[in-house]
Amino acid sequence: MNRFSYHRAGDVAEAAQMGAEADTRFLAGGTNLVDLMKANVERPTRLVDISRLPHNKIEELPEGGLRLGALVTNADTAYDARVEQRYPLLSSAILAGASPQLRNAATNGGNLNQRTRCYYFYDTATACNKREPGSGCGAINGVNRIHAILGTSEACIATHPSDMCVALAALEAEVRVEGPGGARVIPFADYHRLPGDEPSKDNTLQPGEIVTAIDLPADSFTENYTYLKLRDRLSYAFALVSVAVGLTMEGGKIAKARIALGGVAHKPWRVPAAEALLEGQAPSPELFGRVADALLQGAVGQGTNDFKIDLARRAIRRALRQAAAGTPQSQTDKHVA
Amino acid sequence: MDHITGSQDLSAGTDLPGIPITLTINGRVRELSVAPWVTLLDLLRERLDLTGTKKGCDHGQCGACTVLVDGKRINSCLKLAVAYDGAEITTIEGLAQGEALHPLQQAFIDRDAFQCGYCTPGQICSGIGLMNEGRASTRDEVRELMSGNICRCGAYTNITDAVMDVLEKESVK
């Protein structure tokens, strides 16, 4: 990797100020950044180590929600008793991703900010508008088995690789950030962005801004939920398609529904109109089929990922059935019920 | 890949921009000066001669470089050594007590849980991390929670046997 200087930040304000300067990157768990530096995709001249900042706790919120410190590891979050009991959808999604070693190092903030695993983004010998704006896209008309079917642009068809973020989208979390311009709160749906004509931007952070926490609302899904992840091997692989579902059931009918898809777009994919189709209705295969169609409206295959449209349609229906029945997908026993 | 250059620089010398850090490695306190781009894996292997920890993929995909940091398993290839200032690190060399092997080391021998042996130090450190986490008791859980360690010889069945042996002995205690 290239040579760089290393600075250990004393507080968020100092880190934000340094982070706003060119060619500077924040280092937390490092599981994605260090890898990208080895591949010469990232070539920072300075790393600002934020791993010792005090955003390393999980705390109760006064309104009944939970605040996940940005520097808490993915493992400590998934195994936290409060998260397991009140946000089992989040716990399940985190445990569906990466490996135990990576989850022990990777942080919550880093999970949000990880880059795509598009092969062309990683391979500096190929064209990639995300890595090198204006160079073109190797994935379009290339090998695109893992690529997006929704929300793509002529510049980029990359996906966001996170599992955790798919659950956070369904839970309607909020992202707390601090930067040179102060602190602000970003609704999860507005945190990541679609590629458009600026695919180099994965999210809506401004220069120097640091994620300090993720807030989970009090309203969660403890009975009727599932995280269904489909991939090329049963563990330790990125999703081809994943589905996070949270339902609130009242007297056999669905009072509230939240659905997010992973592996299909540049951000966790939600369609509020599709969720609205479920509300006030009793679960049925016909209804779930219509919801799947609404979620996948406008889906376009890119060649080697054409199969994803039908895979996603089936996964959505299956996940809705699992959630409505209160039988969430196990992340240990991989048989899909 | 440039990491080979990094290793050469390490052994080369004294005029590098070293950052002072203290690491406790296998119970021994080490005062070190380390360039910021040196991974924990390269530090262990190239400078401290602790070559039991293996470099497989060097991208966090194979688990051969797994070590324990403050009792938790991590991929040492993806960690910059400078970021671990003050940490306690255990590698495969630090598991035996004198001539007495760690129970999981012995179980790997008893169960013939390796062929070429290259992934074994990472498998054993990962297995100990798994036990420290206390989240696995069934074979399915062991298989899922050992999935960060690849064995290209395919000794998975016997690796699971070895981990289960020690887990079951521990649960009897």
Coordinates of N, CA and C in Angstrom, one line a residue, chain A residues 160-309:
Chain A
H160 N -24.8 -1.7 -2.7 CA -24.2 -1.6 -1.3 C -24.2 -2.9 -0.7
P161 N -23.1 -3.3 -0.1 CA -22.9 -4.7 0.3 C -23.4 -5.1 1.7
S162 N -23.9 -4.1 2.5 CA -24.2 -4.4 3.9 C -25.4 -5.2 4.1
D163 N -25.4 -6.1 5.1 CA -26.6 -6.7 5.6 C -27.2 -5.9 6.7
M164 N -26.4 -5.4 7.6 CA -26.8 -4.6 8.7 C -27.7 -3.4 8.2
C165 N -27.3 -2.8 7.2 CA -28.0 -1.6 6.7 C -29.4 -1.9 6.2
V166 N -29.6 -3.1 5.7 CA -30.9 -3.5 5.2 C -31.9 -3.6 6.3
A167 N -31.4 -4.1 7.5 CA -32.2 -4.1 8.7 C -32.5 -2.7 9.2
L168 N -31.4 -1.9 9.2 CA -31.6 -0.5 9.7 C -32.6 0.3 8.8
A169 N -32.6 0.0 7.5 CA -33.6 0.7 6.7 C -35.0 0.2 7.1
A170 N -35.2 -1.0 7.3 CA -36.5 -1.5 7.7 C -36.9 -1.0 9.0
L171 N -36.0 -0.8 9.9 CA -36.3 -0.3 11.3 C -36.4 1.2 11.3
E172 N -36.1 1.9 10.2 CA -36.2 3.3 10.1 C -35.3 4.0 11.1
A173 N -34.1 3.5 11.2 CA -33.1 4.1 12.1 C -32.7 5.5 11.7
E174 N -32.0 6.2 12.6 CA -31.5 7.6 12.2 C -30.0 7.6 12.4
V175 N -29.3 8.3 11.5 CA -27.8 8.3 11.6 C -27.4 9.7 12.2
R176 N -26.7 9.6 13.3 CA -26.2 10.9 13.9 C -24.8 11.1 13.4
V177 N -24.5 12.3 12.9 CA -23.2 12.6 12.4 C -22.7 14.0 13.0
E178 N -21.4 14.1 13.0 CA -20.8 15.4 13.5 C -19.7 15.7 12.5
G179 N -19.6 17.0 12.1 CA -18.6 17.5 11.2 C -18.2 18.9 11.5
P180 N -17.4 19.5 10.6 CA -16.9 20.8 10.8 C -18.1 21.8 11.0
G181 N -19.2 21.5 10.3 CA -20.4 22.4 10.4 C -21.3 22.1 11.6
G182 N -21.0 21.2 12.5 CA -21.8 20.8 13.6 C -22.4 19.5 13.4
A183 N -23.4 19.2 14.3 CA -24.0 17.9 14.3 C -25.3 17.9 13.6
R184 N -25.7 16.7 13.0 CA -27.1 16.6 12.4 C -27.5 15.2 12.4
V185 N -28.8 15.0 12.1 CA -29.4 13.7 12.1 C -29.9 13.4 10.7
I186 N -29.6 12.2 10.2 CA -30.0 11.9 8.8 C -30.9 10.6 8.9
P187 N -32.2 10.7 8.4 CA -33.0 9.5 8.4 C -32.3 8.5 7.5
F188 N -32.5 7.2 7.9 CA -31.7 6.2 7.2 C -31.9 6.1 5.7
A189 N -33.1 6.4 5.3 CA -33.4 6.3 3.9 C -32.7 7.4 3.1
D190 N -32.3 8.4 3.8 CA -31.5 9.5 3.1 C -30.0 9.4 3.3
Y191 N -29.6 8.4 4.0 CA -28.1 8.3 4.3 C -27.3 7.9 3.0
H192 N -27.7 6.7 2.5 CA -27.1 6.2 1.3 C -27.8 6.9 0.1
R193 N -27.2 6.9 -1.1 CA -27.8 7.5 -2.2 C -27.7 6.6 -3.5
L194 N -28.5 6.9 -4.5 CA -28.4 6.2 -5.8 C -27.2 6.8 -6.6
P195 N -26.6 6.0 -7.5 CA -25.4 6.5 -8.2 C -25.6 7.7 -9.1
G196 N -26.7 7.8 -9.8 CA -26.9 8.9 -10.7 C -25.7 9.2 -11.5
D197 N -25.4 10.4 -11.7 CA -24.1 10.7 -12.5 C -23.0 11.1 -11.5
E198 N -23.1 10.7 -10.2 CA -22.0 10.9 -9.3 C -21.8 9.6 -8.5
P199 N -21.5 8.5 -9.1 CA -21.4 7.2 -8.4 C -20.2 7.2 -7.4
S200 N -19.3 8.2 -7.4 CA -18.2 8.2 -6.5 C -18.7 8.5 -5.1
K201 N -19.9 9.0 -5.0 CA -20.5 9.3 -3.7 C -21.5 8.2 -3.3
D202 N -21.1 7.5 -2.2 CA -22.0 6.4 -1.7 C -23.1 6.9 -0.8
N203 N -22.8 8.0 -0.2 CA -23.8 8.5 0.9 C -23.8 10.0 0.8
T204 N -24.6 10.6 1.8 CA -24.8 12.0 1.8 C -23.9 12.8 2.8
L205 N -22.9 12.1 3.3 CA -22.0 12.8 4.3 C -21.3 13.9 3.6
Q206 N -21.0 15.0 4.4 CA -20.3 16.1 3.9 C -18.8 15.9 4.3
P207 N -17.8 16.6 3.6 CA -16.4 16.4 4.0 C -16.2 16.6 5.5
G208 N -15.5 15.7 6.1 CA -15.1 15.8 7.5 C -16.2 15.2 8.4
E209 N -17.4 14.9 7.9 CA -18.4 14.4 8.8 C -18.1 13.0 9.2
I210 N -18.4 12.7 10.5 CA -18.2 11.4 11.1 C -19.5 10.9 11.7
V211 N -19.8 9.6 11.4 CA -20.9 9.0 12.0 C -20.6 8.8 13.5
T212 N -21.4 9.3 14.4 CA -21.2 9.1 15.8 C -22.1 8.0 16.5
A213 N -23.3 7.9 15.9 CA -24.2 6.9 16.5 C -25.3 6.6 15.5
I214 N -26.0 5.5 15.7 CA -27.2 5.1 15.0 C -28.3 4.9 16.0
D215 N -29.4 5.7 15.8 CA -30.5 5.6 16.8 C -31.6 4.7 16.3
L216 N -32.0 3.8 17.1 CA -33.1 2.9 16.8 C -34.4 3.4 17.4
P217 N -35.5 3.5 16.7 CA -36.7 4.0 17.3 C -37.3 2.9 18.3
A218 N -38.1 3.4 19.2 CA -38.7 2.5 20.2 C -39.6 1.4 19.5
D219 N -40.2 1.8 18.5 CA -41.1 0.9 17.7 C -40.3 -0.1 17.0
S220 N -40.4 -1.3 17.3 CA -39.6 -2.3 16.6 C -40.4 -3.6 16.3
F221 N -39.8 -4.6 15.8 CA -40.5 -5.8 15.4 C -39.9 -7.0 16.2
T222 N -40.6 -7.4 17.2 CA -40.0 -8.5 18.0 C -40.6 -9.9 17.8
E223 N -41.7 -9.9 17.1 CA -42.4 -11.2 16.9 C -42.4 -11.6 15.4
N224 N -42.8 -10.6 14.6 CA -43.0 -10.9 13.2 C -42.0 -10.2 12.3
Y225 N -40.9 -10.9 12.1 CA -39.8 -10.3 11.4 C -39.0 -11.4 10.8
T226 N -38.1 -11.1 9.8 CA -37.2 -12.1 9.3 C -36.1 -11.3 8.5
Y227 N -34.9 -11.9 8.5 CA -33.9 -11.5 7.6 C -33.5 -12.7 6.7
L228 N -33.9 -12.7 5.5 CA -33.6 -13.8 4.6 C -32.5 -13.4 3.6
K229 N -31.4 -14.1 3.6 CA -30.3 -13.8 2.8 C -30.0 -14.9 1.8
L230 N -29.9 -14.7 0.5 CA -29.6 -15.7 -0.4 C -28.3 -15.3 -1.1
R231 N -27.4 -16.3 -1.2 CA -26.0 -16.1 -1.7 C -25.4 -17.3 -2.3
D232 N -24.2 -17.2 -2.8 CA -23.6 -18.3 -3.6 C -23.1 -19.4 -2.7
R233 N -22.8 -19.1 -1.5 CA -22.5 -20.2 -0.5 C -23.3 -19.9 0.8
L234 N -23.4 -20.9 1.7 CA -24.3 -20.7 2.8 C -23.8 -19.8 3.9
S235 N -22.5 -19.5 3.9 CA -22.0 -18.6 4.9 C -20.9 -17.7 4.3
Y236 N -20.7 -16.6 4.9 CA -19.5 -15.8 4.6 C -19.4 -15.4 3.1
A237 N -20.5 -14.9 2.6 CA -20.6 -14.4 1.3 C -21.6 -13.2 1.2
F238 N -21.4 -12.3 0.3 CA -22.3 -11.2 0.2 C -23.6 -11.7 -0.4
A239 N -24.7 -10.9 -0.2 CA -26.0 -11.3 -0.6 C -26.1 -11.1 -2.1
L240 N -26.7 -12.1 -2.8 CA -27.2 -11.9 -4.1 C -28.5 -11.1 -4.0
V241 N -29.4 -11.6 -3.1 CA -30.6 -10.9 -2.7 C -30.8 -11.1 -1.2
S242 N -31.2 -10.1 -0.5 CA -31.6 -10.3 0.9 C -32.9 -9.4 1.1
V243 N -33.7 -9.9 2.1 CA -34.9 -9.2 2.4 C -35.1 -9.1 3.9
A244 N -35.2 -7.9 4.4 CA -35.6 -7.6 5.8 C -37.0 -7.3 5.9
V245 N -37.8 -8.0 6.7 CA -39.2 -7.7 6.9 C -39.5 -7.5 8.4
G246 N -40.3 -6.5 8.7 CA -40.8 -6.3 10.0 C -42.3 -6.0 9.9
L247 N -43.1 -6.8 10.6 CA -44.6 -6.6 10.6 C -45.1 -6.4 12.0
T248 N -46.1 -5.6 12.1 CA -46.9 -5.5 13.3 C -48.2 -6.2 13.1
M249 N -48.6 -7.3 13.8 CA -49.8 -8.0 13.5 C -50.8 -7.6 14.6
E250 N -52.1 -7.4 14.1 CA -53.2 -7.1 15.1 C -54.4 -7.9 14.6
G251 N -54.8 -8.9 15.5 CA -56.0 -9.7 15.2 C -55.9 -10.3 13.8
G252 N -54.8 -10.9 13.5 CA -54.7 -11.6 12.2 C -54.4 -10.8 11.0
K253 N -54.4 -9.5 11.2 CA -54.2 -8.5 10.1 C -52.8 -7.8 10.3
I254 N -52.3 -7.3 9.2 CA -51.0 -6.6 9.3 C -51.3 -5.1 9.5
A255 N -50.9 -4.6 10.7 CA -51.1 -3.2 11.0 C -50.0 -2.3 10.4
K256 N -48.8 -2.8 10.4 CA -47.7 -2.0 9.9 C -46.7 -2.9 9.3
A257 N -46.1 -2.5 8.2 CA -45.2 -3.3 7.5 C -44.0 -2.5 7.0
R258 N -42.8 -3.0 7.2 CA -41.6 -2.4 6.7 C -40.8 -3.5 6.0
I259 N -40.3 -3.2 4.7 CA -39.6 -4.1 3.9 C -38.4 -3.4 3.3
A260 N -37.2 -4.0 3.4 CA -36.0 -3.5 2.7 C -35.3 -4.6 2.0
L261 N -34.8 -4.3 0.8 CA -34.1 -5.3 0.0 C -32.6 -5.0 0.0
G262 N -31.8 -6.0 0.1 CA -30.3 -5.9 0.0 C -29.8 -6.6 -1.3
G263 N -28.6 -6.2 -1.7 CA -28.0 -6.9 -2.9 C -28.6 -6.5 -4.2
V264 N -29.5 -5.6 -4.2 CA -30.2 -5.3 -5.5 C -30.0 -3.8 -6.0
A265 N -29.4 -3.0 -5.1 CA -29.3 -1.6 -5.5 C -28.2 -0.9 -4.8
H266 N -27.9 0.3 -5.1 CA -26.8 1.1 -4.5 C -27.1 1.5 -3.1
K267 N -28.3 1.2 -2.6 CA -28.7 1.5 -1.2 C -29.7 0.5 -0.9
P268 N -30.0 0.3 0.5 CA -31.1 -0.6 0.8 C -32.4 -0.1 0.1
W269 N -33.1 -1.0 -0.5 CA -34.2 -0.6 -1.3 C -35.6 -0.7 -0.6
R270 N -36.2 0.4 -0.5 CA -37.6 0.4 0.1 C -38.6 1.1 -0.8
V271 N -39.8 0.6 -0.8 CA -40.9 1.2 -1.6 C -42.1 1.3 -0.7
P272 N -42.3 2.5 -0.1 CA -43.4 2.7 0.8 C -44.7 2.3 0.3
A273 N -45.0 2.5 -1.0 CA -46.3 2.1 -1.6 C -46.5 0.6 -1.5
A274 N -45.4 -0.2 -1.6 CA -45.5 -1.6 -1.5 C -45.8 -2.0 -0.1
E275 N -45.2 -1.3 0.9 CA -45.5 -1.6 2.3 C -47.0 -1.3 2.6
A276 N -47.5 -0.2 2.0 CA -48.9 0.2 2.3 C -49.9 -0.8 1.8
L277 N -49.5 -1.6 0.8 CA -50.4 -2.6 0.3 C -50.8 -3.6 1.3
L278 N -49.8 -3.8 2.3 CA -50.0 -4.9 3.3 C -50.9 -4.4 4.5
E279 N -50.9 -3.1 4.7 CA -51.5 -2.6 5.9 C -53.0 -2.7 5.9
G280 N -53.5 -3.3 7.0 CA -54.9 -3.5 7.2 C -55.4 -4.8 6.5
Q281 N -54.4 -5.6 5.9 CA -54.8 -6.8 5.2 C -54.4 -8.0 6.0
A282 N -55.1 -9.1 5.7 CA -54.7 -10.4 6.2 C -53.6 -11.0 5.3
P283 N -52.6 -11.7 5.8 CA -51.6 -12.3 5.0 C -52.2 -13.3 4.0
S284 N -51.7 -13.2 2.7 CA -52.1 -14.3 1.7 C -51.0 -14.3 0.6
P285 N -50.9 -15.5 0.0 CA -49.9 -15.6 -1.1 C -50.1 -14.6 -2.2
E286 N -51.4 -14.4 -2.5 CA -51.8 -13.4 -3.6 C -51.3 -12.0 -3.2
L287 N -51.6 -11.6 -2.0 CA -51.2 -10.3 -1.5 C -49.6 -10.2 -1.6
F288 N -48.9 -11.2 -1.1 CA -47.5 -11.1 -1.0 C -46.9 -11.0 -2.4
G289 N -47.6 -11.7 -3.4 CA -47.1 -11.6 -4.8 C -47.2 -10.2 -5.3
R290 N -48.3 -9.5 -4.9 CA -48.5 -8.1 -5.4 C -47.5 -7.2 -4.8
V291 N -47.2 -7.4 -3.5 CA -46.2 -6.6 -2.8 C -44.8 -6.8 -3.5
A292 N -44.5 -8.1 -3.8 CA -43.2 -8.3 -4.5 C -43.2 -7.6 -5.8
D293 N -44.3 -7.6 -6.6 CA -44.3 -6.9 -7.9 C -44.1 -5.4 -7.7
A294 N -44.7 -4.9 -6.6 CA -44.6 -3.4 -6.4 C -43.2 -3.1 -6.0
L295 N -42.5 -3.9 -5.2 CA -41.2 -3.6 -4.7 C -40.2 -3.7 -5.9
L296 N -40.5 -4.6 -6.9 CA -39.6 -4.8 -8.0 C -40.0 -4.0 -9.3
Q297 N -40.9 -3.1 -9.1 CA -41.3 -2.4 -10.3 C -40.1 -1.6 -10.8
G298 N -39.9 -1.8 -12.1 CA -38.8 -1.1 -12.8 C -37.5 -1.8 -12.7
A299 N -37.5 -3.1 -12.2 CA -36.2 -3.8 -12.1 C -35.8 -4.2 -13.5
V300 N -34.5 -4.1 -13.7 CA -33.9 -4.4 -15.0 C -32.6 -5.2 -14.8
G301 N -32.6 -6.4 -15.5 CA -31.4 -7.2 -15.4 C -30.3 -6.6 -16.3
Q302 N -29.0 -6.9 -15.9 CA -27.9 -6.4 -16.6 C -27.1 -7.5 -17.4
G303 N -27.8 -8.6 -17.6 CA -27.1 -9.7 -18.3 C -26.9 -10.9 -17.4
T304 N -25.7 -10.9 -16.7 CA -25.5 -12.1 -15.9 C -26.2 -12.0 -14.6
N305 N -26.9 -11.0 -14.3 CA -27.7 -10.9 -13.1 C -29.2 -10.9 -13.3
D306 N -29.6 -11.3 -14.5 CA -31.1 -11.3 -14.9 C -31.9 -12.2 -13.9
F307 N -31.2 -13.3 -13.4 CA -31.9 -14.2 -12.5 C -32.3 -13.5 -11.2
K308 N -31.7 -12.4 -10.9 CA -32.0 -11.8 -9.6 C -33.4 -11.3 -9.5
I309 N -34.1 -10.9 -10.6 CA -35.4 -10.4 -10.6 C -36.4 -11.4 -10.0

